[in-house]
Amino acid sequence: MAQPLEGLTAIVTGAGRGLGRAEALELARLGAQVVVNDYGGPVAGGPPLLERSRELGGGSGASSAGPAEDVAAEIRAAGGRAVVHVGDVADHQQAGELVQLAIDTYGRLDILVNNAGILRDRMVFSMTEDEWDTVIRVHLKGHFNTTRFAAAHWRERSKAAGGPVHGRIINTSSEAFLAGSAGQPNYAAAKGGIVGLTTSTALALAKYGVTANAICPRARTRMTEDVFAGFGEPADGRLDPLAPEHVAPLVGYLAAPAAARVNGQLLVVHGGMVAIAERPRIAAKFDTAKELFTFEELDELLTPYYAQRPPHETFAAGEVLALKHGS
């Protein structure tokens, strides 16, 4: 019996460990040949020391094929096909080389899973310019770079074929974008930008047969171990609800022909749960009684409205959202 992704080629970025590793293994299990991308080295603007990189949740040590090659070897040992790319997807040229590697090795690219990311957490009033730029670069620019080259490939293939082709983009956002995250202004902004990139890409590429969707995963990885420190792993041998393996099946589904009608969507996934997020809806609407609003009229309309809303729907000074986030 044919596997859902048999004959298809996938790229997974940041696939040396954690979430990316689980996704790469799942795509291979479903029949895809996988390009395993991982950098494992210091990113531009980040601290050069291994200890500091570990502290901040970023790529650590010198750029090395070790983690990526371990994942590729695991795929091959199970009978699959995999090749390794060691490079920084936030570098435009290296991202192009990654996509070209998939095409040169397997003749085509069908699936792009953007997962690579780092953390540089700090409150907004203490964050440095480098901490801001580095996270935006790796998450948001990294997603754009690979998407740009993959999209060009699918557009050319579609034109040559005279019709739609199989193309799938699965991007990684976060609930930090959905609900805020006080100590992660750079991360939350990058993840929000990824949703905007995803919906724009979905509209632009639909006519070529390509879909673009984003997931908001909760997963315990090296990058999020501090975020989920208060959520203990089960002691009875059951699978951790925050294990990356809970996320990977959704990525496999979104990559498959079965998900052809799923496009421009945002899905939250963790611990055996998938939730489909709606686009923002209008909660209330106010019209001026005159030609132009005045301060007094807005005060009469909006102040009572916000005063009667439940506390969890709005934030006053000093309130903290009691929800853990990660990707």
Short mmCIF file of C-alpha atoms in Angstrom, two decimals:
data_model
loop_
_atom_site.label_atom_id
_atom_site.label_comp_id
_atom_site.label_asym_id
_atom_site.label_seq_id
_atom_site.Cartn_x
_atom_site.Cartn_y
_atom_site.Cartn_z
CA MET A 1 0.00 0.00 0.00
CA ALA A 2 1.43 3.38 -1.04
CA GLN A 3 2.36 5.82 1.69
CA PRO A 4 0.64 9.26 1.68
CA LEU A 5 3.90 11.07 0.85
CA GLU A 6 5.55 8.43 -1.30
CA GLY A 7 7.68 9.95 -4.05
CA LEU A 8 7.50 13.45 -2.55
CA THR A 9 10.49 15.49 -1.40
CA ALA A 10 10.42 17.49 1.83
CA ILE A 11 12.68 20.07 3.44
CA VAL A 12 12.54 20.48 7.21
CA THR A 13 14.53 23.38 8.66
CA GLY A 14 15.94 23.24 12.17
CA ALA A 15 15.54 19.47 12.01
CA GLY A 16 18.57 18.42 14.03
CA ARG A 17 16.67 18.26 17.31
CA GLY A 18 13.30 18.67 18.96
CA LEU A 19 10.29 19.57 16.90
CA GLY A 20 12.09 19.61 13.56
CA ARG A 21 13.56 16.18 14.19
CA ALA A 22 10.14 14.71 15.02
CA GLU A 23 8.67 16.30 11.89
CA ALA A 24 11.45 15.01 9.64
CA LEU A 25 11.06 11.48 11.01
CA GLU A 26 7.28 11.57 10.54
CA LEU A 27 7.50 12.81 6.96
CA ALA A 28 10.00 10.04 6.19
CA ARG A 29 7.74 7.48 7.86
CA LEU A 30 4.94 8.61 5.57
CA GLY A 31 7.15 8.01 2.53
CA ALA A 32 8.83 11.35 1.80
CA GLN A 33 12.50 11.72 1.00
CA VAL A 34 13.79 14.38 3.36
CA VAL A 35 16.36 17.15 3.26
CA VAL A 36 17.35 17.59 6.91
CA ASN A 37 18.48 21.16 7.53
CA ASP A 38 20.16 22.28 10.72
CA TYR A 39 22.76 24.86 11.53
CA GLY A 40 23.88 24.18 15.06
CA GLY A 41 26.14 27.23 15.09
CA PRO A 42 26.01 30.81 16.34
CA VAL A 43 23.68 33.08 14.41
CA ALA A 44 24.52 36.58 13.25
CA GLY A 45 24.11 39.02 16.09
CA GLY A 46 24.08 36.26 18.68
CA PRO A 47 26.62 35.51 21.42
CA PRO A 48 29.55 33.40 20.23
CA LEU A 49 30.05 31.30 23.32
CA LEU A 50 28.51 27.85 23.62
CA GLU A 51 27.42 28.42 27.22
CA ARG A 52 25.72 31.71 26.40
CA SER A 53 23.97 30.22 23.37
CA ARG A 54 22.59 27.41 25.48
CA GLU A 55 21.40 29.90 28.06
CA LEU A 56 19.53 31.89 25.43
CA GLY A 57 18.05 28.92 23.61
CA GLY A 58 19.82 29.57 20.32
CA GLY A 59 21.99 27.54 17.98
CA SER A 60 25.05 26.44 19.93
CA GLY A 61 28.63 25.61 19.11
CA ALA A 62 30.31 25.62 15.73
CA SER A 63 28.28 24.89 12.64
CA SER A 64 28.25 21.11 12.40
CA ALA A 65 26.54 18.33 10.48
CA GLY A 66 26.31 16.27 13.67
CA PRO A 67 22.65 16.74 14.73
CA ALA A 68 21.33 16.80 11.16
CA GLU A 69 23.37 13.77 10.15
CA ASP A 70 22.09 11.87 13.18
CA VAL A 71 18.50 12.47 12.06
CA ALA A 72 19.29 11.56 8.45
CA ALA A 73 21.00 8.38 9.61
CA GLU A 74 17.92 7.49 11.65
CA ILE A 75 15.75 7.96 8.56
CA ARG A 76 18.06 5.80 6.43
CA ALA A 77 18.21 3.09 9.09
CA ALA A 78 14.42 2.84 8.89
CA GLY A 79 14.61 2.37 5.11
CA GLY A 80 14.02 5.99 4.08
CA ARG A 81 16.01 8.47 2.03
CA ALA A 82 17.58 11.58 3.50
CA VAL A 83 20.27 14.11 2.75
CA VAL A 84 21.77 16.73 5.07
CA HIS A 85 22.07 20.48 4.60
CA VAL A 86 24.11 22.41 7.14
CA GLY A 87 23.31 26.08 6.72
CA ASP A 88 21.64 29.21 8.04
CA VAL A 89 18.18 29.66 6.50
CA ALA A 90 18.23 33.31 7.57
CA ASP A 91 21.01 33.80 5.00
CA HIS A 92 19.29 34.40 1.65
CA GLN A 93 21.92 32.62 -0.42
CA GLN A 94 22.14 29.60 1.87
CA ALA A 95 18.34 29.27 1.85
CA GLY A 96 18.44 29.19 -1.94
CA GLU A 97 21.15 26.54 -1.83
CA LEU A 98 18.96 24.46 0.51
CA VAL A 99 16.06 24.45 -1.94
CA GLN A 100 18.42 23.74 -4.83
CA LEU A 101 19.91 20.80 -2.93
CA ALA A 102 16.47 19.19 -2.72
CA ILE A 103 15.90 19.72 -6.45
CA ASP A 104 19.38 18.51 -7.46
CA THR A 105 19.22 15.44 -5.21
CA TYR A 106 15.65 14.27 -5.76
CA GLY A 107 14.57 16.14 -8.89
CA ARG A 108 11.91 18.28 -7.22
CA LEU A 109 10.66 19.87 -4.03
CA ASP A 110 7.12 19.22 -2.80
CA ILE A 111 7.02 20.08 0.91
CA LEU A 112 8.66 22.86 2.92
CA VAL A 113 8.46 22.78 6.71
CA ASN A 114 9.85 25.96 8.25
CA ASN A 115 10.78 25.23 11.84
CA ALA A 116 14.20 26.78 12.53
CA GLY A 117 14.17 29.30 15.35
CA ILE A 118 15.92 30.71 18.40
CA LEU A 119 15.04 32.62 21.55
CA ARG A 120 16.53 35.81 22.96
CA ASP A 121 14.04 36.47 25.76
CA ARG A 122 13.97 39.77 27.61
CA MET A 123 11.42 42.36 28.68
CA VAL A 124 10.81 45.05 26.09
CA PHE A 125 12.36 47.77 28.25
CA SER A 126 15.60 45.76 28.55
CA MET A 127 15.91 44.20 25.10
CA THR A 128 18.92 45.10 22.99
CA GLU A 129 18.84 45.86 19.30
CA ASP A 130 20.83 42.70 18.56
CA GLU A 131 18.37 40.55 20.55
CA TRP A 132 15.50 42.00 18.55
CA ASP A 133 17.21 41.75 15.16
CA THR A 134 18.52 38.22 15.69
CA VAL A 135 15.13 36.69 16.51
CA ILE A 136 13.34 38.54 13.70
CA ARG A 137 16.10 37.47 11.31
CA VAL A 138 16.07 33.76 12.13
CA HIS A 139 12.30 33.30 12.49
CA LEU A 140 10.70 35.73 10.06
CA LYS A 141 13.42 36.25 7.47
CA GLY A 142 14.32 32.57 7.65
CA HIS A 143 10.71 31.64 6.81
CA PHE A 144 10.65 34.16 3.96
CA ASN A 145 13.95 33.05 2.44
CA THR A 146 13.06 29.40 2.00
CA THR A 147 9.50 30.27 0.96
CA ARG A 148 10.74 32.62 -1.74
CA PHE A 149 12.90 29.97 -3.44
CA ALA A 150 10.38 27.17 -3.01
CA ALA A 151 7.59 29.36 -4.43
CA ALA A 152 9.67 30.19 -7.50
CA HIS A 153 10.31 26.47 -8.06
CA TRP A 154 6.61 25.60 -7.85
CA ARG A 155 5.61 28.48 -10.11
CA GLU A 156 8.04 27.30 -12.78
CA ARG A 157 6.89 23.70 -12.43
CA SER A 158 3.25 24.72 -12.69
CA LYS A 159 3.90 26.72 -15.83
CA ALA A 160 5.80 23.80 -17.39
CA ALA A 161 3.05 21.35 -16.44
CA GLY A 162 0.27 23.65 -17.59
CA GLY A 163 -1.60 23.22 -14.33
CA PRO A 164 -1.39 22.87 -10.55
CA VAL A 165 1.45 20.99 -8.84
CA HIS A 166 1.79 19.52 -5.37
CA GLY A 167 3.33 22.15 -3.12
CA ARG A 168 2.99 22.44 0.64
CA ILE A 169 4.35 25.02 3.07
CA ILE A 170 3.96 24.41 6.80
CA ASN A 171 5.19 27.36 8.87
CA THR A 172 5.75 27.51 12.61
CA SER A 173 4.05 30.30 14.55
CA SER A 174 3.25 30.33 18.26
CA GLU A 175 0.57 31.10 20.83
CA ALA A 176 2.92 33.87 21.94
CA PHE A 177 1.53 35.71 18.92
CA LEU A 178 -2.09 34.81 19.69
CA ALA A 179 -2.18 35.77 23.36
CA GLY A 180 0.96 37.76 24.01
CA SER A 181 4.10 36.84 25.92
CA ALA A 182 5.48 39.53 28.22
CA GLY A 183 9.14 38.53 28.06
CA GLN A 184 9.21 37.75 24.34
CA PRO A 185 8.39 40.88 22.34
CA ASN A 186 10.81 39.89 19.56
CA TYR A 187 9.56 36.30 19.42
CA ALA A 188 5.87 37.27 19.53
CA ALA A 189 6.39 39.86 16.78
CA ALA A 190 8.26 37.36 14.60
CA LYS A 191 5.58 34.71 15.05
CA GLY A 192 2.85 37.22 14.20
CA GLY A 193 4.79 38.17 11.09
CA ILE A 194 4.97 34.51 10.11
CA VAL A 195 1.17 34.29 10.17
CA GLY A 196 0.95 37.31 7.88
CA LEU A 197 3.55 35.78 5.57
CA THR A 198 1.60 32.52 5.55
CA THR A 199 -1.77 34.01 4.60
CA SER A 200 -0.21 36.20 1.91
CA THR A 201 1.66 33.21 0.48
CA ALA A 202 -1.48 31.09 0.57
CA LEU A 203 -3.33 33.60 -1.59
CA ALA A 204 -0.42 34.10 -3.99
CA LEU A 205 0.31 30.43 -4.65
CA ALA A 206 -3.15 28.83 -4.58
CA LYS A 207 -3.51 28.98 -8.36
CA TYR A 208 -0.37 26.87 -8.70
CA GLY A 209 -1.77 24.12 -6.45
CA VAL A 210 0.37 25.20 -3.49
CA THR A 211 -0.99 25.57 0.04
CA ALA A 212 0.55 27.46 2.95
CA ASN A 213 -0.51 26.92 6.55
CA ALA A 214 0.90 27.73 9.98
CA ILE A 215 0.90 25.76 13.19
CA CYS A 216 1.17 26.95 16.79
CA PRO A 217 2.72 23.98 18.59
CA ARG A 218 3.27 23.47 22.28
CA ALA A 219 6.29 21.22 22.49
CA ARG A 220 9.01 20.56 25.03
CA THR A 221 12.29 21.09 23.21
CA ARG A 222 15.72 22.41 24.02
CA MET A 223 14.50 25.86 23.01
CA THR A 224 11.42 25.78 25.27
CA GLU A 225 12.66 23.78 28.24
CA ASP A 226 12.58 26.89 30.44
CA VAL A 227 9.14 27.92 29.17
CA PHE A 228 7.61 24.59 30.16
CA ALA A 229 9.71 24.05 33.29
CA GLY A 230 6.59 24.02 35.48
CA PHE A 231 4.91 21.30 33.48
CA GLY A 232 6.42 18.02 34.64
CA GLU A 233 6.82 15.01 32.38
CA PRO A 234 4.62 12.01 33.27
CA ALA A 235 6.27 9.68 35.76
CA ASP A 236 4.23 6.63 34.77
CA GLY A 237 5.86 6.10 31.39
CA ARG A 238 3.10 7.74 29.35
CA LEU A 239 4.08 9.99 26.45
CA ASP A 240 4.72 13.55 27.56
CA PRO A 241 1.74 15.73 26.47
CA LEU A 242 4.34 18.25 25.34
CA ALA A 243 6.40 15.75 23.34
CA PRO A 244 7.16 16.93 19.77
CA GLU A 245 5.72 13.63 18.53
CA HIS A 246 2.25 15.04 19.24
CA VAL A 247 2.85 17.78 16.67
CA ALA A 248 4.47 15.80 13.86
CA PRO A 249 1.34 13.93 12.63
CA LEU A 250 -0.44 17.22 11.86
CA VAL A 251 2.58 18.34 9.82
CA GLY A 252 2.44 15.04 7.94
CA TYR A 253 -1.25 15.53 7.20
CA LEU A 254 -0.83 19.12 6.01
CA ALA A 255 1.96 17.95 3.69
CA ALA A 256 -0.21 15.29 2.05
CA PRO A 257 -2.57 15.39 -0.95
CA ALA A 258 -5.46 14.85 1.49
CA ALA A 259 -5.00 18.42 2.78
CA ALA A 260 -5.39 20.09 -0.63
CA ARG A 261 -8.34 22.17 0.61
CA VAL A 262 -6.56 23.34 3.77
CA ASN A 263 -4.97 26.68 2.90
CA GLY A 264 -4.16 29.87 4.78
CA GLN A 265 -5.05 28.27 8.10
CA LEU A 266 -3.63 28.63 11.61
CA LEU A 267 -3.79 25.51 13.78
CA VAL A 268 -2.86 25.08 17.44
CA VAL A 269 -1.55 21.60 18.24
CA HIS A 270 -0.29 19.75 21.32
CA GLY A 271 -0.92 16.68 23.44
CA GLY A 272 -3.48 14.96 21.19
CA MET A 273 -5.38 18.18 20.41
CA VAL A 274 -5.74 20.23 17.23
CA ALA A 275 -7.62 23.54 17.30
CA ILE A 276 -8.38 25.61 14.20
CA ALA A 277 -8.04 29.33 14.87
CA GLU A 278 -10.43 31.78 13.24
CA ARG A 279 -9.32 35.02 11.75
CA PRO A 280 -10.02 37.97 14.08
CA ARG A 281 -13.68 38.96 14.16
CA ILE A 282 -15.29 42.28 15.08
CA ALA A 283 -16.28 42.11 18.75
CA ALA A 284 -18.21 45.39 18.85
CA LYS A 285 -18.96 48.34 16.59
CA PHE A 286 -19.69 51.95 17.44
CA ASP A 287 -20.89 54.74 15.13
CA THR A 288 -20.65 58.41 15.83
CA ALA A 289 -23.89 60.33 16.22
CA LYS A 290 -22.34 63.21 14.32
CA GLU A 291 -20.01 63.57 11.35
CA LEU A 292 -16.85 63.13 13.42
CA PHE A 293 -16.10 61.39 16.72
CA THR A 294 -15.12 63.59 19.63
CA PHE A 295 -13.09 62.58 22.64
CA GLU A 296 -16.14 62.91 24.87
CA GLU A 297 -18.26 60.63 22.67
CA LEU A 298 -15.55 57.96 22.50
CA ASP A 299 -15.19 58.16 26.28
CA GLU A 300 -18.94 57.64 26.72
CA LEU A 301 -18.95 54.62 24.35
CA LEU A 302 -15.66 52.81 24.88
CA THR A 303 -14.91 53.28 28.57
CA PRO A 304 -18.11 51.48 29.76
CA TYR A 305 -17.63 48.78 27.13
CA TYR A 306 -14.16 47.86 28.38
CA ALA A 307 -15.18 48.23 32.01
CA GLN A 308 -17.78 45.46 31.66
CA ARG A 309 -15.62 42.99 29.72
CA PRO A 310 -14.35 39.91 31.62
CA PRO A 311 -10.79 40.29 32.94
CA HIS A 312 -9.42 37.54 30.65
CA GLU A 313 -10.52 39.47 27.56
CA THR A 314 -8.54 42.61 28.25
CA PHE A 315 -5.40 43.59 30.10
CA ALA A 316 -4.97 46.27 32.73
CA ALA A 317 -1.63 47.53 33.96
CA GLY A 318 0.20 44.83 35.90
CA GLU A 319 -1.92 41.90 34.69
CA VAL A 320 -0.03 38.81 33.54
CA LEU A 321 -1.34 36.16 31.17
CA ALA A 322 -1.11 32.82 32.95
CA LEU A 323 -0.40 30.74 29.87
CA LYS A 324 2.83 29.11 28.80
CA HIS A 325 3.89 29.42 25.18
CA GLY A 326 6.41 27.79 22.89
CA SER A 327 7.16 26.36 19.46
#
